[in-house]
Amino acid sequence: MEDDLVVSEENKYIGKWTDQRCYQVYKYALLGLSDSEIAEEMKINPATFRKWKERESGFADALDSGRRVAVADVRNAMQKAALGYYYYEEVVHCFKGKIFKTKVKKYAPPNVWIGAKILALREPKNWSETHRVEVTNTNININKLDFGDFTDEELLALKKIGLNQLARNAGNS
């Protein structure tokens, strides 16, 4: 695999394939890093990172597993914040010169914005704040014409032409 190693001109990225790379990429994926950020942390060229994803069977799997866990953790935290939750906080008291530590149960109220965001993502038709607006452009040219000089037959012909044009353009709007 050493022949697949891509090293930049400045030798900024130095790295060789070992089985530890799967564990390493899993941990970096848990942090939510992008492919290029992970490559930089692993001290390898992004091209090498891409080759390892394609050729090393466990590497891409470890990357995907880490990302799935990270996304699940974020989803759980968002759900918890959207609904509100209880937690314990350690509080320090001083009484008659002595310091006491006690755990106090506290409540984090629901975060309405996060709740709305979750609903908008899961059920966009019902909860999305983006509304689709259809716009129809119709150009109407109104010219003042003096129809007084036209005969009845000519007026009927003009009327027929206008109705035909109207019927033909009705499907184009």
PDB file of C-alpha atoms in Angstrom:
ATOM      1  CA  MET A   1       0.000   0.000   0.000  1.00  0.00           C
ATOM      2  CA  GLU A   2       3.035   2.234   0.420  1.00  0.00           C
ATOM      3  CA  ASP A   3       3.157   2.840  -3.328  1.00  0.00           C
ATOM      4  CA  ASP A   4      -0.314   4.428  -3.097  1.00  0.00           C
ATOM      5  CA  LEU A   5       0.902   7.005  -0.603  1.00  0.00           C
ATOM      6  CA  VAL A   6       0.663  10.541  -1.952  1.00  0.00           C
ATOM      7  CA  VAL A   7       3.007  13.031  -0.317  1.00  0.00           C
ATOM      8  CA  SER A   8       2.780  16.755  -0.967  1.00  0.00           C
ATOM      9  CA  GLU A   9       5.726  18.812  -2.128  1.00  0.00           C
ATOM     10  CA  GLU A  10       6.313  20.242   1.336  1.00  0.00           C
ATOM     11  CA  ASN A  11       6.115  16.772   2.969  1.00  0.00           C
ATOM     12  CA  LYS A  12       3.278  18.140   5.070  1.00  0.00           C
ATOM     13  CA  TYR A  13       1.396  14.865   4.876  1.00  0.00           C
ATOM     14  CA  ILE A  14       3.345  11.838   5.961  1.00  0.00           C
ATOM     15  CA  GLY A  15       1.599   8.594   6.672  1.00  0.00           C
ATOM     16  CA  LYS A  16       1.535   4.909   5.948  1.00  0.00           C
ATOM     17  CA  TRP A  17      -1.267   2.409   6.075  1.00  0.00           C
ATOM     18  CA  THR A  18      -1.641   0.469   9.315  1.00  0.00           C
ATOM     19  CA  ASP A  19      -4.651  -1.280  10.798  1.00  0.00           C
ATOM     20  CA  GLN A  20      -4.785   1.494  13.417  1.00  0.00           C
ATOM     21  CA  ARG A  21      -5.953   3.886  10.690  1.00  0.00           C
ATOM     22  CA  CYS A  22      -9.483   2.397  10.898  1.00  0.00           C
ATOM     23  CA  TYR A  23      -9.691   3.168  14.613  1.00  0.00           C
ATOM     24  CA  GLN A  24      -8.234   6.611  13.984  1.00  0.00           C
ATOM     25  CA  VAL A  25     -10.733   7.495  11.233  1.00  0.00           C
ATOM     26  CA  TYR A  26     -13.617   6.218  13.388  1.00  0.00           C
ATOM     27  CA  LYS A  27     -12.635   8.540  16.251  1.00  0.00           C
ATOM     28  CA  TYR A  28     -12.244  11.556  13.959  1.00  0.00           C
ATOM     29  CA  ALA A  29     -15.609  10.811  12.326  1.00  0.00           C
ATOM     30  CA  LEU A  30     -17.201  10.840  15.788  1.00  0.00           C
ATOM     31  CA  LEU A  31     -16.027  14.443  16.093  1.00  0.00           C
ATOM     32  CA  GLY A  32     -17.901  15.354  12.916  1.00  0.00           C
ATOM     33  CA  LEU A  33     -14.824  16.240  10.879  1.00  0.00           C
ATOM     34  CA  SER A  34     -14.977  16.384   7.078  1.00  0.00           C
ATOM     35  CA  ASP A  35     -12.837  14.098   4.905  1.00  0.00           C
ATOM     36  CA  SER A  36     -10.249  16.826   4.313  1.00  0.00           C
ATOM     37  CA  GLU A  37     -10.110  17.696   8.029  1.00  0.00           C
ATOM     38  CA  ILE A  38      -9.641  14.029   8.932  1.00  0.00           C
ATOM     39  CA  ALA A  39      -6.874  13.677   6.333  1.00  0.00           C
ATOM     40  CA  GLU A  40      -5.112  16.688   7.825  1.00  0.00           C
ATOM     41  CA  GLU A  41      -5.417  15.306  11.366  1.00  0.00           C
ATOM     42  CA  MET A  42      -4.095  11.939  10.179  1.00  0.00           C
ATOM     43  CA  LYS A  43      -1.185  13.716   8.464  1.00  0.00           C
ATOM     44  CA  ILE A  44      -2.027  12.242   5.069  1.00  0.00           C
ATOM     45  CA  ASN A  45      -2.770  13.809   1.729  1.00  0.00           C
ATOM     46  CA  PRO A  46      -6.488  14.034   0.866  1.00  0.00           C
ATOM     47  CA  ALA A  47      -5.790  11.928  -2.253  1.00  0.00           C
ATOM     48  CA  THR A  48      -4.360   9.195  -0.030  1.00  0.00           C
ATOM     49  CA  PHE A  49      -7.437   9.426   2.169  1.00  0.00           C
ATOM     50  CA  ARG A  50      -9.674   8.924  -0.877  1.00  0.00           C
ATOM     51  CA  LYS A  51      -7.612   5.930  -2.038  1.00  0.00           C
ATOM     52  CA  TRP A  52      -7.808   4.317   1.400  1.00  0.00           C
ATOM     53  CA  LYS A  53     -11.589   4.796   1.395  1.00  0.00           C
ATOM     54  CA  GLU A  54     -11.789   2.968  -1.935  1.00  0.00           C
ATOM     55  CA  ARG A  55      -9.235   0.211  -1.347  1.00  0.00           C
ATOM     56  CA  GLU A  56      -9.080  -0.562   2.366  1.00  0.00           C
ATOM     57  CA  SER A  57     -12.189  -2.524   3.280  1.00  0.00           C
ATOM     58  CA  GLY A  58     -12.446  -1.512   6.931  1.00  0.00           C
ATOM     59  CA  PHE A  59     -11.477   2.121   6.440  1.00  0.00           C
ATOM     60  CA  ALA A  60     -14.667   3.295   4.704  1.00  0.00           C
ATOM     61  CA  ASP A  61     -16.762   1.175   7.087  1.00  0.00           C
ATOM     62  CA  ALA A  62     -15.091   2.751  10.132  1.00  0.00           C
ATOM     63  CA  LEU A  63     -15.626   6.225   8.673  1.00  0.00           C
ATOM     64  CA  ASP A  64     -19.316   5.533   8.003  1.00  0.00           C
ATOM     65  CA  SER A  65     -19.819   3.967  11.443  1.00  0.00           C
ATOM     66  CA  GLY A  66     -18.287   6.957  13.192  1.00  0.00           C
ATOM     67  CA  ARG A  67     -20.429   9.373  11.210  1.00  0.00           C
ATOM     68  CA  ARG A  68     -23.616   7.387  11.927  1.00  0.00           C
ATOM     69  CA  VAL A  69     -22.883   7.433  15.665  1.00  0.00           C
ATOM     70  CA  ALA A  70     -22.122  11.174  15.570  1.00  0.00           C
ATOM     71  CA  VAL A  71     -25.359  11.933  13.715  1.00  0.00           C
ATOM     72  CA  ALA A  72     -27.345   9.739  16.116  1.00  0.00           C
ATOM     73  CA  ASP A  73     -25.831  11.567  19.103  1.00  0.00           C
ATOM     74  CA  VAL A  74     -26.760  14.943  17.624  1.00  0.00           C
ATOM     75  CA  ARG A  75     -30.286  13.761  16.808  1.00  0.00           C
ATOM     76  CA  ASN A  76     -30.751  12.481  20.357  1.00  0.00           C
ATOM     77  CA  ALA A  77     -29.460  15.735  21.834  1.00  0.00           C
ATOM     78  CA  MET A  78     -31.774  17.768  19.586  1.00  0.00           C
ATOM     79  CA  GLN A  79     -34.748  15.602  20.518  1.00  0.00           C
ATOM     80  CA  LYS A  80     -33.935  15.992  24.205  1.00  0.00           C
ATOM     81  CA  ALA A  81     -33.558  19.769  23.871  1.00  0.00           C
ATOM     82  CA  ALA A  82     -36.788  20.041  21.872  1.00  0.00           C
ATOM     83  CA  LEU A  83     -38.811  18.257  24.554  1.00  0.00           C
ATOM     84  CA  GLY A  84     -37.111  19.644  27.661  1.00  0.00           C
ATOM     85  CA  TYR A  85     -35.313  17.539  30.255  1.00  0.00           C
ATOM     86  CA  TYR A  86     -34.232  17.292  33.881  1.00  0.00           C
ATOM     87  CA  TYR A  87     -30.595  17.257  34.895  1.00  0.00           C
ATOM     88  CA  TYR A  88     -28.523  17.463  38.066  1.00  0.00           C
ATOM     89  CA  GLU A  89     -26.163  20.288  38.825  1.00  0.00           C
ATOM     90  CA  GLU A  90     -23.623  20.317  41.616  1.00  0.00           C
ATOM     91  CA  VAL A  91     -24.034  23.407  43.794  1.00  0.00           C
ATOM     92  CA  VAL A  92     -21.481  24.554  46.352  1.00  0.00           C
ATOM     93  CA  HIS A  93     -22.750  26.087  49.617  1.00  0.00           C
ATOM     94  CA  CYS A  94     -20.893  27.583  52.493  1.00  0.00           C
ATOM     95  CA  PHE A  95     -22.545  27.115  55.915  1.00  0.00           C
ATOM     96  CA  LYS A  96     -20.853  28.120  59.164  1.00  0.00           C
ATOM     97  CA  GLY A  97     -17.471  28.122  57.502  1.00  0.00           C
ATOM     98  CA  LYS A  98     -17.873  24.675  55.977  1.00  0.00           C
ATOM     99  CA  ILE A  99     -18.239  23.987  52.286  1.00  0.00           C
ATOM    100  CA  PHE A 100     -20.981  21.628  51.162  1.00  0.00           C
ATOM    101  CA  LYS A 101     -21.584  20.215  47.720  1.00  0.00           C
ATOM    102  CA  THR A 102     -25.114  19.165  46.874  1.00  0.00           C
ATOM    103  CA  LYS A 103     -26.752  17.947  43.729  1.00  0.00           C
ATOM    104  CA  VAL A 104     -29.750  19.998  42.695  1.00  0.00           C
ATOM    105  CA  LYS A 105     -32.299  18.742  40.188  1.00  0.00           C
ATOM    106  CA  LYS A 106     -32.937  21.350  37.501  1.00  0.00           C
ATOM    107  CA  TYR A 107     -35.129  21.546  34.445  1.00  0.00           C
ATOM    108  CA  ALA A 108     -34.116  22.724  30.988  1.00  0.00           C
ATOM    109  CA  PRO A 109     -37.325  23.904  29.285  1.00  0.00           C
ATOM    110  CA  PRO A 110     -38.141  22.819  25.731  1.00  0.00           C
ATOM    111  CA  ASN A 111     -36.356  24.677  22.975  1.00  0.00           C
ATOM    112  CA  VAL A 112     -39.162  25.679  20.621  1.00  0.00           C
ATOM    113  CA  TRP A 113     -36.834  26.604  17.771  1.00  0.00           C
ATOM    114  CA  ILE A 114     -35.210  23.151  17.771  1.00  0.00           C
ATOM    115  CA  GLY A 115     -38.633  21.516  17.949  1.00  0.00           C
ATOM    116  CA  ALA A 116     -39.817  23.504  14.952  1.00  0.00           C
ATOM    117  CA  LYS A 117     -36.628  22.649  13.045  1.00  0.00           C
ATOM    118  CA  ILE A 118     -37.041  18.911  13.723  1.00  0.00           C
ATOM    119  CA  LEU A 119     -40.656  18.997  12.592  1.00  0.00           C
ATOM    120  CA  ALA A 120     -39.771  21.013   9.483  1.00  0.00           C
ATOM    121  CA  LEU A 121     -37.124  18.454   8.514  1.00  0.00           C
ATOM    122  CA  ARG A 122     -39.237  15.379   9.237  1.00  0.00           C
ATOM    123  CA  GLU A 123     -42.550  16.665   7.876  1.00  0.00           C
ATOM    124  CA  PRO A 124     -41.746  19.528   5.497  1.00  0.00           C
ATOM    125  CA  LYS A 125     -45.232  19.592   3.947  1.00  0.00           C
ATOM    126  CA  ASN A 126     -46.816  20.372   7.314  1.00  0.00           C
ATOM    127  CA  TRP A 127     -44.105  22.281   9.167  1.00  0.00           C
ATOM    128  CA  SER A 128     -41.721  23.903   6.685  1.00  0.00           C
ATOM    129  CA  GLU A 129     -41.451  27.670   6.845  1.00  0.00           C
ATOM    130  CA  THR A 130     -40.644  27.769   3.144  1.00  0.00           C
ATOM    131  CA  HIS A 131     -43.726  28.295   1.073  1.00  0.00           C
ATOM    132  CA  ARG A 132     -43.918  27.568  -2.607  1.00  0.00           C
ATOM    133  CA  VAL A 133     -45.383  30.375  -4.623  1.00  0.00           C
ATOM    134  CA  GLU A 134     -46.347  29.896  -8.240  1.00  0.00           C
ATOM    135  CA  VAL A 135     -46.085  32.979 -10.381  1.00  0.00           C
ATOM    136  CA  THR A 136     -47.796  33.280 -13.715  1.00  0.00           C
ATOM    137  CA  ASN A 137     -46.662  36.053 -15.982  1.00  0.00           C
ATOM    138  CA  THR A 138     -49.207  37.266 -18.480  1.00  0.00           C
ATOM    139  CA  ASN A 139     -48.381  40.048 -20.856  1.00  0.00           C
ATOM    140  CA  ILE A 140     -51.361  42.003 -22.044  1.00  0.00           C
ATOM    141  CA  ASN A 141     -50.916  44.584 -24.740  1.00  0.00           C
ATOM    142  CA  ILE A 142     -53.722  47.082 -24.806  1.00  0.00           C
ATOM    143  CA  ASN A 143     -53.737  49.342 -27.811  1.00  0.00           C
ATOM    144  CA  LYS A 144     -56.388  51.896 -28.513  1.00  0.00           C
ATOM    145  CA  LEU A 145     -57.884  51.065 -31.859  1.00  0.00           C
ATOM    146  CA  ASP A 146     -60.618  52.919 -33.662  1.00  0.00           C
ATOM    147  CA  PHE A 147     -63.006  50.197 -34.818  1.00  0.00           C
ATOM    148  CA  GLY A 148     -65.455  52.720 -36.278  1.00  0.00           C
ATOM    149  CA  ASP A 149     -64.110  52.388 -39.831  1.00  0.00           C
ATOM    150  CA  PHE A 150     -64.403  48.563 -39.935  1.00  0.00           C
ATOM    151  CA  THR A 151     -67.339  46.784 -41.529  1.00  0.00           C
ATOM    152  CA  ASP A 152     -69.377  44.182 -39.653  1.00  0.00           C
ATOM    153  CA  GLU A 153     -67.635  41.373 -41.561  1.00  0.00           C
ATOM    154  CA  GLU A 154     -64.198  42.791 -40.698  1.00  0.00           C
ATOM    155  CA  LEU A 155     -65.178  43.137 -37.023  1.00  0.00           C
ATOM    156  CA  LEU A 156     -66.362  39.502 -36.965  1.00  0.00           C
ATOM    157  CA  ALA A 157     -63.076  38.428 -38.584  1.00  0.00           C
ATOM    158  CA  LEU A 158     -61.073  40.380 -35.966  1.00  0.00           C
ATOM    159  CA  LYS A 159     -63.170  38.854 -33.199  1.00  0.00           C
ATOM    160  CA  LYS A 160     -62.537  35.367 -34.587  1.00  0.00           C
ATOM    161  CA  ILE A 161     -58.779  36.028 -34.846  1.00  0.00           C
ATOM    162  CA  GLY A 162     -58.726  37.301 -31.266  1.00  0.00           C
ATOM    163  CA  LEU A 163     -60.627  34.271 -29.927  1.00  0.00           C
ATOM    164  CA  ASN A 164     -58.335  31.895 -31.837  1.00  0.00           C
ATOM    165  CA  GLN A 165     -55.264  33.641 -30.414  1.00  0.00           C
ATOM    166  CA  LEU A 166     -56.763  33.549 -26.932  1.00  0.00           C
ATOM    167  CA  ALA A 167     -57.540  29.822 -27.205  1.00  0.00           C
ATOM    168  CA  ARG A 168     -54.060  29.050 -28.561  1.00  0.00           C
ATOM    169  CA  ASN A 169     -52.265  31.013 -25.809  1.00  0.00           C
ATOM    170  CA  ALA A 170     -54.475  29.771 -22.977  1.00  0.00           C
ATOM    171  CA  GLY A 171     -52.456  26.558 -22.746  1.00  0.00           C
ATOM    172  CA  ASN A 172     -49.123  28.419 -22.497  1.00  0.00           C
ATOM    173  CA  SER A 173     -49.739  30.204 -19.209  1.00  0.00           C
TER     174      SER A 173
END
